[in-house]
Amino acid sequence: MDRSSGRLGFVLPGALVLLAVSPAEAYIGPGAGFAFLSSFFVLFVTFLLAIVTILIWPIRLLIRLARRKGKLAKTDVDRVIIVGYDGLDPKLAGKWMDEGKLPNFKRLAEKGDFQPLDSSWPSMSPVAWSSFATSSDASRHSQYDFLSRDPKTYIPDLASVKIVNPTRHIKLGKYRIPLGKPVVRLLQRSIPFWKILGENGIFSQIIRVPITFPPQKFNGAVLSAMCVPDLAGTQGTFTFFTTDTEGAKAATGGVRKPIERKGNVVEAYVPGPANSMTEGQEELRVPVRVVIDEANESATIHLPGETFRLRLREFSPWKRVTFKPGLGVRVNGIVRFCVLSIRPHVELYLTPTQIDPDKPAMPISEPLFYSVYLAKLLGPYSTLGLAEDTWALNERVLDEELFLEQVWLNHEEREKMFFNAVDQTKRGLVACVFDCTDRIQHMFWRYFDENHPANRGKDTVRFKRAIEDLYVRADELLGRIMKTCDDPRTVLMVMSDHGFTEFSRGINLNSWLVENGYMAMKNGDKTCKDWFQGVDWSRTRAYSFGLTGIYINKAGREGKGIVDPKDALALKREIAAKLSGLPDEERGKTAVNDAIVAEDLYNGPYLDASPDVLPAFNTGYRISWESAVGKADGKVFSDNTKSWSGDHCVDPRLVPGVLFCNRRLARKNPAIVDIGASVLDLFGIERPRHMTGRSFFRAASEESSAGFVPRGAANG
Amino acid sequence: MFGPKIKISKDMMEKIKKYSALAGYSSPDEFVLHALEKEIAKLEEAGSDEEIKKKLQGLGYIS
Amino acid sequence: MWGLVRAVTAAFDGFIGIFGGWNPMVGLLAVSIVTGAVMLVIFRYTSNQRAIARQKELIKAHILEIRLFKDDLRLQFAAQRKILVENLRYMRHALAPMIVMLVPVLIILIQLDVRYARRPLLPGETTVLRVAVEEGIDLSSVRLDAPEGIAVETEPMRIPGANEVNWRIRAEREGSHDLGIAVGSERAVKRLEAGERVAKLSEVRDRAGILAVWARPAERPLPNGSPFREVALSYPERDLRLFGIGAHWLLVFFVVSVVFGFAIKGFVGVEV
């Protein structure tokens, strides 16, 4: 795909054509000749490919048949289409279906089935989508949270992916050239069911299903999603330039930078990755010059090699930027710009600089060229795992209107990919996850409740119907999808990984552990800073971080563990018992319905990676922002005042997802963990024994047992 | 096909197959990988604190 | 019009003259390179660059589609069909620049043709001078006045059916020789080039019209009312060689101009 080889490729066949040229045919000239030679080259390649295709196809067919694992049972299914609406809630869907606002969902439910879909335990996207992919519970795919930790150091890390940079370098003048590439490893275990489909000759296109980064090799194509980093290596860092020095302070999830206005011009930059080729590893930047046109409420943005005009509060299309760390190396990214304000202060918002899917700095798809293919076919698209900038709204850099616009811009890209895949698939699987449902519910749930603490100082009227509109749009999309899947040999499933509920009160589990004598601080303090700064591990028996639960400071596992392994289970039960029924006296509500010891939920091989105690929070409660980053702030309960006002990290029984299907299910209580097994069943493939999921197209009595599966684990 | 290979005795391989299935692993390879990872984790050094925190920046669910 | 033709021809003389002492191929290469660059710039400003870029991306996408669905014959052929359709669209975008470039390229080709298609006579080589006159003119009154350095080898051969008189003449010395032809008091001149250098060669001098003068830029057309219809001679074909490799000038021109254009398109920022 590189430019020079393309150039050579266009020229050589051109020379061949000219061997046959005569002076009489000469006057197309070299200028137009450029284009015609290119066209000829394309024709030449197409012709060559057609011949190669015909010659090779029988050989490939034989290889495929030889590699196929066993014979497929005959079924009446050619195609399975799975539409994932992350976080679509069955209660809201049911309510608006009853009110006639979601006619397509209603039609699908009437034609086939509609049931709540048990989520995973815990009911979080990385866990639930891993259960979806592997048809196994968390103790079999090892994903319990966004975060895991190194028990030796208590330092958190992403649970699903490990990126190891090369440690050896060569010095070359001012450069420090790494020997080797960074190694990116997927930490999700077990096998996705689409890999099993592939082994049986069934091709899949898996589009933006969470926890598919780094992409894994299989007979099909996958575009990675959740946990794909931006070019800076973070999970998404926006940049906010402002001439208001008051506004230029540190921000969560983003960087605020002061800029100076000189006349009508401000100079800014697009931030890129740290330059790993130099000792100082300084941030690479691409300069941006913004010329303000106050009269027309717009700005002209100058990038190297490109100039474009933007109206106030308008998102630019994706713009390609190239960072040059040196020695001819180029790193390509994409970014959107939005001029938020012109007066009194100039304010410029840049999305996180994302991996350019056309020239990916690291693989974000399998095969590698799948992301390139989609970019060439459909244009550039967001590649960041969590592409909707929720932190920019939390920080009030973007407002609700702009956030929604950003969400729908991303959504349009996803729709195009999805319909392209559906159109191509006559036999096989297409699974695509749409994130808009999750992100908008997280950020707009506060509008449901006038008393939500997140409403303080914010609009409570203008976007009151944002979530209802979201469901209506999801329904409208479903209507279009149903038109393309309207044949008896296509199974259409519309599902979500979990439902949604309010998040108005945060619970700081670390503060609770301190209060109850399980956690101790140095110097007798009651509080500690982020990531346990100040914790006295020699007197700490339990700690919490992330959004799932509590870990025992176990000797032999934790670096400074003090709890004897033989006492650990008793301690877990003690903590679980104390935590169960925890009241929020200020609100007069029970905050924790139940707290469950990991051994009572799971029995898989990765049980040891699980939090030891998993609290099942009541509606309205979630682990607080502070507790999630390993901080104890002296308060067990606090109001959640962020725009992120809805959540699903509660008792999974309170937030099931949805399952709509154009066929009737053979049994009740389907769970997300059952979907993979069900798809295998639809294609006549026997479920592998390691899967805990069961096909819901068979009555429970028809299914063979996978051995001991506790009730909780059966739910994922 | 040409990746690193480790020799395992036949009887050990049989045991791995049997117990990987019983334990809930999806394959003997996954079982062996997990067993080795657990051992290596005891010896491996951790990444830098700051580097890891930076990686988490922007994750919507936490601050 | 002739004044304009002469100005353009003089410009080519000046440019190609820079490489006068070198192998004739060098001048041709230089013209080809400059043409490639200029045409590229014209292409940029006369084509819809954005549409061309998009079309190319689509073609590449469908080529990747063939790789992606390597086990699905139906999708592979569908992708090939899409490539052909997109290719037609892509060619459509080349039409406007092609029309714009048609005239200048034609002029360049003619200017090169008069210099590189044939070579001057070498001393000792012969050619036939053919003089065609209007009907009714007595062929015996047609005279040839050969300058010094040109030897007339034969008596005039008169062909009454064609109203022509032919002489075989021989170049004896290098240089530009003006052959004088007369009928009574009416005179005309035909230039004959001899030597090894690159010179613009005119095989036929006639009464070219306003547009036809562009096709005969090496010699002023005969005036209207002249008793001569056409004065012609022929030159041998040129064998262009560089480092022992020979090629037709047109092939050299096309390959070099196109290759150079492609080579610099990235630097100039042109989508082709």
JSON list of C-alpha atoms in Angstrom, two decimals, chain A residues 219-354:
[
{"chain": "A", "resi": 219, "resn": "ASN", "atom": "CA", "xyz": [-11.08, -16.99, 9.41]},
{"chain": "A", "resi": 220, "resn": "GLY", "atom": "CA", "xyz": [-13.01, -13.76, 9.18]},
{"chain": "A", "resi": 221, "resn": "ALA", "atom": "CA", "xyz": [-12.54, -10.06, 9.76]},
{"chain": "A", "resi": 222, "resn": "VAL", "atom": "CA", "xyz": [-12.64, -8.11, 12.99]},
{"chain": "A", "resi": 223, "resn": "LEU", "atom": "CA", "xyz": [-12.42, -4.37, 13.65]},
{"chain": "A", "resi": 224, "resn": "SER", "atom": "CA", "xyz": [-11.32, -3.75, 17.22]},
{"chain": "A", "resi": 225, "resn": "ALA", "atom": "CA", "xyz": [-13.13, -1.51, 19.65]},
{"chain": "A", "resi": 226, "resn": "MET", "atom": "CA", "xyz": [-13.03, -0.91, 23.41]},
{"chain": "A", "resi": 227, "resn": "CYS", "atom": "CA", "xyz": [-9.48, -0.41, 24.72]},
{"chain": "A", "resi": 228, "resn": "VAL", "atom": "CA", "xyz": [-7.97, 0.60, 21.38]},
{"chain": "A", "resi": 229, "resn": "PRO", "atom": "CA", "xyz": [-5.77, 3.50, 22.54]},
{"chain": "A", "resi": 230, "resn": "ASP", "atom": "CA", "xyz": [-5.31, 6.90, 20.95]},
{"chain": "A", "resi": 231, "resn": "LEU", "atom": "CA", "xyz": [-1.95, 7.83, 19.45]},
{"chain": "A", "resi": 232, "resn": "ALA", "atom": "CA", "xyz": [-0.72, 9.10, 22.81]},
{"chain": "A", "resi": 233, "resn": "GLY", "atom": "CA", "xyz": [-1.31, 5.61, 24.19]},
{"chain": "A", "resi": 234, "resn": "THR", "atom": "CA", "xyz": [-4.16, 6.66, 26.49]},
{"chain": "A", "resi": 235, "resn": "GLN", "atom": "CA", "xyz": [-7.80, 5.63, 26.43]},
{"chain": "A", "resi": 236, "resn": "GLY", "atom": "CA", "xyz": [-8.67, 9.00, 24.93]},
{"chain": "A", "resi": 237, "resn": "THR", "atom": "CA", "xyz": [-7.24, 12.40, 25.81]},
{"chain": "A", "resi": 238, "resn": "PHE", "atom": "CA", "xyz": [-8.96, 15.41, 24.31]},
{"chain": "A", "resi": 239, "resn": "THR", "atom": "CA", "xyz": [-7.20, 18.78, 23.99]},
{"chain": "A", "resi": 240, "resn": "PHE", "atom": "CA", "xyz": [-8.84, 22.05, 24.88]},
{"chain": "A", "resi": 241, "resn": "PHE", "atom": "CA", "xyz": [-7.09, 25.24, 23.86]},
{"chain": "A", "resi": 242, "resn": "THR", "atom": "CA", "xyz": [-8.32, 28.46, 25.42]},
{"chain": "A", "resi": 243, "resn": "THR", "atom": "CA", "xyz": [-7.23, 32.07, 25.63]},
{"chain": "A", "resi": 244, "resn": "ASP", "atom": "CA", "xyz": [-8.90, 32.13, 29.06]},
{"chain": "A", "resi": 245, "resn": "THR", "atom": "CA", "xyz": [-6.02, 31.50, 31.44]},
{"chain": "A", "resi": 246, "resn": "GLU", "atom": "CA", "xyz": [-8.51, 30.61, 34.17]},
{"chain": "A", "resi": 247, "resn": "GLY", "atom": "CA", "xyz": [-9.75, 27.73, 32.02]},
{"chain": "A", "resi": 248, "resn": "ALA", "atom": "CA", "xyz": [-6.31, 26.38, 31.24]},
{"chain": "A", "resi": 249, "resn": "LYS", "atom": "CA", "xyz": [-5.94, 23.96, 34.10]},
{"chain": "A", "resi": 250, "resn": "ALA", "atom": "CA", "xyz": [-5.54, 20.26, 34.50]},
{"chain": "A", "resi": 251, "resn": "ALA", "atom": "CA", "xyz": [-8.50, 18.20, 33.38]},
{"chain": "A", "resi": 252, "resn": "THR", "atom": "CA", "xyz": [-9.55, 14.59, 33.72]},
{"chain": "A", "resi": 253, "resn": "GLY", "atom": "CA", "xyz": [-9.58, 12.74, 30.44]},
{"chain": "A", "resi": 254, "resn": "GLY", "atom": "CA", "xyz": [-8.12, 15.70, 28.63]},
{"chain": "A", "resi": 255, "resn": "VAL", "atom": "CA", "xyz": [-5.54, 18.43, 28.53]},
{"chain": "A", "resi": 256, "resn": "ARG", "atom": "CA", "xyz": [-6.32, 22.13, 28.83]},
{"chain": "A", "resi": 257, "resn": "LYS", "atom": "CA", "xyz": [-3.76, 24.37, 27.17]},
{"chain": "A", "resi": 258, "resn": "PRO", "atom": "CA", "xyz": [-3.49, 28.16, 27.29]},
{"chain": "A", "resi": 259, "resn": "ILE", "atom": "CA", "xyz": [-3.11, 29.93, 23.96]},
{"chain": "A", "resi": 260, "resn": "GLU", "atom": "CA", "xyz": [-2.52, 33.54, 23.07]},
{"chain": "A", "resi": 261, "resn": "ARG", "atom": "CA", "xyz": [-4.55, 35.51, 20.57]},
{"chain": "A", "resi": 262, "resn": "LYS", "atom": "CA", "xyz": [-2.51, 37.81, 18.33]},
{"chain": "A", "resi": 263, "resn": "GLY", "atom": "CA", "xyz": [-4.90, 39.85, 16.24]},
{"chain": "A", "resi": 264, "resn": "ASN", "atom": "CA", "xyz": [-7.15, 37.28, 14.68]},
{"chain": "A", "resi": 265, "resn": "VAL", "atom": "CA", "xyz": [-4.67, 34.46, 14.93]},
{"chain": "A", "resi": 266, "resn": "VAL", "atom": "CA", "xyz": [-4.06, 31.78, 17.52]},
{"chain": "A", "resi": 267, "resn": "GLU", "atom": "CA", "xyz": [-1.39, 29.14, 17.25]},
{"chain": "A", "resi": 268, "resn": "ALA", "atom": "CA", "xyz": [-2.17, 25.67, 18.59]},
{"chain": "A", "resi": 269, "resn": "TYR", "atom": "CA", "xyz": [-1.12, 22.13, 17.78]},
{"chain": "A", "resi": 270, "resn": "VAL", "atom": "CA", "xyz": [-2.40, 18.61, 17.36]},
{"chain": "A", "resi": 271, "resn": "PRO", "atom": "CA", "xyz": [-0.78, 16.45, 20.04]},
{"chain": "A", "resi": 272, "resn": "GLY", "atom": "CA", "xyz": [0.66, 13.12, 18.98]},
{"chain": "A", "resi": 273, "resn": "PRO", "atom": "CA", "xyz": [2.54, 10.28, 20.60]},
{"chain": "A", "resi": 274, "resn": "ALA", "atom": "CA", "xyz": [5.66, 10.68, 22.71]},
{"chain": "A", "resi": 275, "resn": "ASN", "atom": "CA", "xyz": [8.70, 10.38, 20.50]},
{"chain": "A", "resi": 276, "resn": "SER", "atom": "CA", "xyz": [10.00, 6.97, 21.48]},
{"chain": "A", "resi": 277, "resn": "MET", "atom": "CA", "xyz": [13.01, 7.53, 19.24]},
{"chain": "A", "resi": 278, "resn": "THR", "atom": "CA", "xyz": [14.56, 10.23, 21.38]},
{"chain": "A", "resi": 279, "resn": "GLU", "atom": "CA", "xyz": [15.91, 10.20, 24.91]},
{"chain": "A", "resi": 280, "resn": "GLY", "atom": "CA", "xyz": [13.54, 12.90, 26.13]},
{"chain": "A", "resi": 281, "resn": "GLN", "atom": "CA", "xyz": [10.49, 11.21, 24.59]},
{"chain": "A", "resi": 282, "resn": "GLU", "atom": "CA", "xyz": [8.95, 14.62, 24.00]},
{"chain": "A", "resi": 283, "resn": "GLU", "atom": "CA", "xyz": [5.41, 14.85, 22.65]},
{"chain": "A", "resi": 284, "resn": "LEU", "atom": "CA", "xyz": [5.23, 15.00, 18.86]},
{"chain": "A", "resi": 285, "resn": "ARG", "atom": "CA", "xyz": [3.08, 17.83, 17.54]},
{"chain": "A", "resi": 286, "resn": "VAL", "atom": "CA", "xyz": [1.60, 19.09, 14.32]},
{"chain": "A", "resi": 287, "resn": "PRO", "atom": "CA", "xyz": [1.20, 22.89, 14.26]},
{"chain": "A", "resi": 288, "resn": "VAL", "atom": "CA", "xyz": [-2.27, 24.38, 13.81]},
{"chain": "A", "resi": 289, "resn": "ARG", "atom": "CA", "xyz": [-2.92, 28.01, 12.93]},
{"chain": "A", "resi": 290, "resn": "VAL", "atom": "CA", "xyz": [-6.41, 29.30, 13.56]},
{"chain": "A", "resi": 291, "resn": "VAL", "atom": "CA", "xyz": [-7.51, 32.53, 11.91]},
{"chain": "A", "resi": 292, "resn": "ILE", "atom": "CA", "xyz": [-10.65, 33.88, 13.51]},
{"chain": "A", "resi": 293, "resn": "ASP", "atom": "CA", "xyz": [-13.36, 35.54, 11.45]},
{"chain": "A", "resi": 294, "resn": "GLU", "atom": "CA", "xyz": [-15.49, 37.22, 14.07]},
{"chain": "A", "resi": 295, "resn": "ALA", "atom": "CA", "xyz": [-17.91, 38.82, 11.61]},
{"chain": "A", "resi": 296, "resn": "ASN", "atom": "CA", "xyz": [-18.89, 35.46, 10.16]},
{"chain": "A", "resi": 297, "resn": "GLU", "atom": "CA", "xyz": [-18.57, 33.52, 13.42]},
{"chain": "A", "resi": 298, "resn": "SER", "atom": "CA", "xyz": [-16.14, 31.11, 11.84]},
{"chain": "A", "resi": 299, "resn": "ALA", "atom": "CA", "xyz": [-12.46, 30.28, 11.67]},
{"chain": "A", "resi": 300, "resn": "THR", "atom": "CA", "xyz": [-10.01, 29.12, 9.07]},
{"chain": "A", "resi": 301, "resn": "ILE", "atom": "CA", "xyz": [-7.79, 26.32, 10.26]},
{"chain": "A", "resi": 302, "resn": "HIS", "atom": "CA", "xyz": [-4.41, 25.84, 8.69]},
{"chain": "A", "resi": 303, "resn": "LEU", "atom": "CA", "xyz": [-2.76, 22.46, 8.96]},
{"chain": "A", "resi": 304, "resn": "PRO", "atom": "CA", "xyz": [0.40, 21.50, 7.06]},
{"chain": "A", "resi": 305, "resn": "GLY", "atom": "CA", "xyz": [-0.85, 20.88, 3.53]},
{"chain": "A", "resi": 306, "resn": "GLU", "atom": "CA", "xyz": [-4.49, 21.66, 4.23]},
{"chain": "A", "resi": 307, "resn": "THR", "atom": "CA", "xyz": [-6.65, 24.63, 5.03]},
{"chain": "A", "resi": 308, "resn": "PHE", "atom": "CA", "xyz": [-10.34, 24.48, 5.86]},
{"chain": "A", "resi": 309, "resn": "ARG", "atom": "CA", "xyz": [-13.06, 26.66, 7.26]},
{"chain": "A", "resi": 310, "resn": "LEU", "atom": "CA", "xyz": [-15.19, 25.83, 10.27]},
{"chain": "A", "resi": 311, "resn": "ARG", "atom": "CA", "xyz": [-18.29, 27.53, 11.55]},
{"chain": "A", "resi": 312, "resn": "LEU", "atom": "CA", "xyz": [-18.53, 28.15, 15.26]},
{"chain": "A", "resi": 313, "resn": "ARG", "atom": "CA", "xyz": [-19.52, 24.95, 17.12]},
{"chain": "A", "resi": 314, "resn": "GLU", "atom": "CA", "xyz": [-19.22, 22.77, 14.06]},
{"chain": "A", "resi": 315, "resn": "PHE", "atom": "CA", "xyz": [-17.19, 19.56, 14.08]},
{"chain": "A", "resi": 316, "resn": "SER", "atom": "CA", "xyz": [-14.73, 19.25, 11.24]},
{"chain": "A", "resi": 317, "resn": "PRO", "atom": "CA", "xyz": [-14.58, 16.03, 9.27]},
{"chain": "A", "resi": 318, "resn": "TRP", "atom": "CA", "xyz": [-11.72, 13.75, 10.32]},
{"chain": "A", "resi": 319, "resn": "LYS", "atom": "CA", "xyz": [-8.46, 15.43, 9.38]},
{"chain": "A", "resi": 320, "resn": "ARG", "atom": "CA", "xyz": [-5.35, 13.39, 8.74]},
{"chain": "A", "resi": 321, "resn": "VAL", "atom": "CA", "xyz": [-2.18, 14.47, 10.52]},
{"chain": "A", "resi": 322, "resn": "THR", "atom": "CA", "xyz": [1.29, 13.04, 10.18]},
{"chain": "A", "resi": 323, "resn": "PHE", "atom": "CA", "xyz": [3.83, 13.06, 12.98]},
{"chain": "A", "resi": 324, "resn": "LYS", "atom": "CA", "xyz": [7.51, 12.74, 12.15]},
{"chain": "A", "resi": 325, "resn": "PRO", "atom": "CA", "xyz": [9.63, 11.34, 14.95]},
{"chain": "A", "resi": 326, "resn": "GLY", "atom": "CA", "xyz": [12.73, 11.34, 12.70]},
{"chain": "A", "resi": 327, "resn": "LEU", "atom": "CA", "xyz": [14.73, 9.14, 10.36]},
{"chain": "A", "resi": 328, "resn": "GLY", "atom": "CA", "xyz": [11.89, 9.17, 7.85]},
{"chain": "A", "resi": 329, "resn": "VAL", "atom": "CA", "xyz": [9.45, 7.46, 10.23]},
{"chain": "A", "resi": 330, "resn": "ARG", "atom": "CA", "xyz": [5.86, 8.69, 10.02]},
{"chain": "A", "resi": 331, "resn": "VAL", "atom": "CA", "xyz": [2.99, 8.14, 12.41]},
{"chain": "A", "resi": 332, "resn": "ASN", "atom": "CA", "xyz": [-0.46, 8.90, 11.04]},
{"chain": "A", "resi": 333, "resn": "GLY", "atom": "CA", "xyz": [-3.42, 10.03, 13.06]},
{"chain": "A", "resi": 334, "resn": "ILE", "atom": "CA", "xyz": [-6.87, 11.51, 12.60]},
{"chain": "A", "resi": 335, "resn": "VAL", "atom": "CA", "xyz": [-8.51, 14.26, 14.59]},
{"chain": "A", "resi": 336, "resn": "ARG", "atom": "CA", "xyz": [-11.65, 16.39, 14.54]},
{"chain": "A", "resi": 337, "resn": "PHE", "atom": "CA", "xyz": [-11.63, 20.10, 15.38]},
{"chain": "A", "resi": 338, "resn": "CYS", "atom": "CA", "xyz": [-14.37, 22.22, 16.85]},
{"chain": "A", "resi": 339, "resn": "VAL", "atom": "CA", "xyz": [-14.17, 25.95, 17.58]},
{"chain": "A", "resi": 340, "resn": "LEU", "atom": "CA", "xyz": [-16.22, 26.25, 20.74]},
{"chain": "A", "resi": 341, "resn": "SER", "atom": "CA", "xyz": [-16.03, 29.98, 21.24]},
{"chain": "A", "resi": 342, "resn": "ILE", "atom": "CA", "xyz": [-14.64, 33.06, 19.56]},
{"chain": "A", "resi": 343, "resn": "ARG", "atom": "CA", "xyz": [-15.38, 35.73, 22.12]},
{"chain": "A", "resi": 344, "resn": "PRO", "atom": "CA", "xyz": [-14.72, 36.71, 24.80]},
{"chain": "A", "resi": 345, "resn": "HIS", "atom": "CA", "xyz": [-12.25, 33.84, 24.59]},
{"chain": "A", "resi": 346, "resn": "VAL", "atom": "CA", "xyz": [-11.11, 31.71, 21.73]},
{"chain": "A", "resi": 347, "resn": "GLU", "atom": "CA", "xyz": [-11.70, 28.07, 22.62]},
{"chain": "A", "resi": 348, "resn": "LEU", "atom": "CA", "xyz": [-10.71, 25.17, 20.42]},
{"chain": "A", "resi": 349, "resn": "TYR", "atom": "CA", "xyz": [-11.53, 21.52, 21.09]},
{"chain": "A", "resi": 350, "resn": "LEU", "atom": "CA", "xyz": [-9.64, 18.63, 19.51]},
{"chain": "A", "resi": 351, "resn": "THR", "atom": "CA", "xyz": [-10.78, 15.04, 19.83]},
{"chain": "A", "resi": 352, "resn": "PRO", "atom": "CA", "xyz": [-8.14, 12.61, 21.04]},
{"chain": "A", "resi": 353, "resn": "THR", "atom": "CA", "xyz": [-5.72, 12.03, 18.14]},
{"chain": "A", "resi": 354, "resn": "GLN", "atom": "CA", "xyz": [-6.76, 8.60, 16.97]}
]
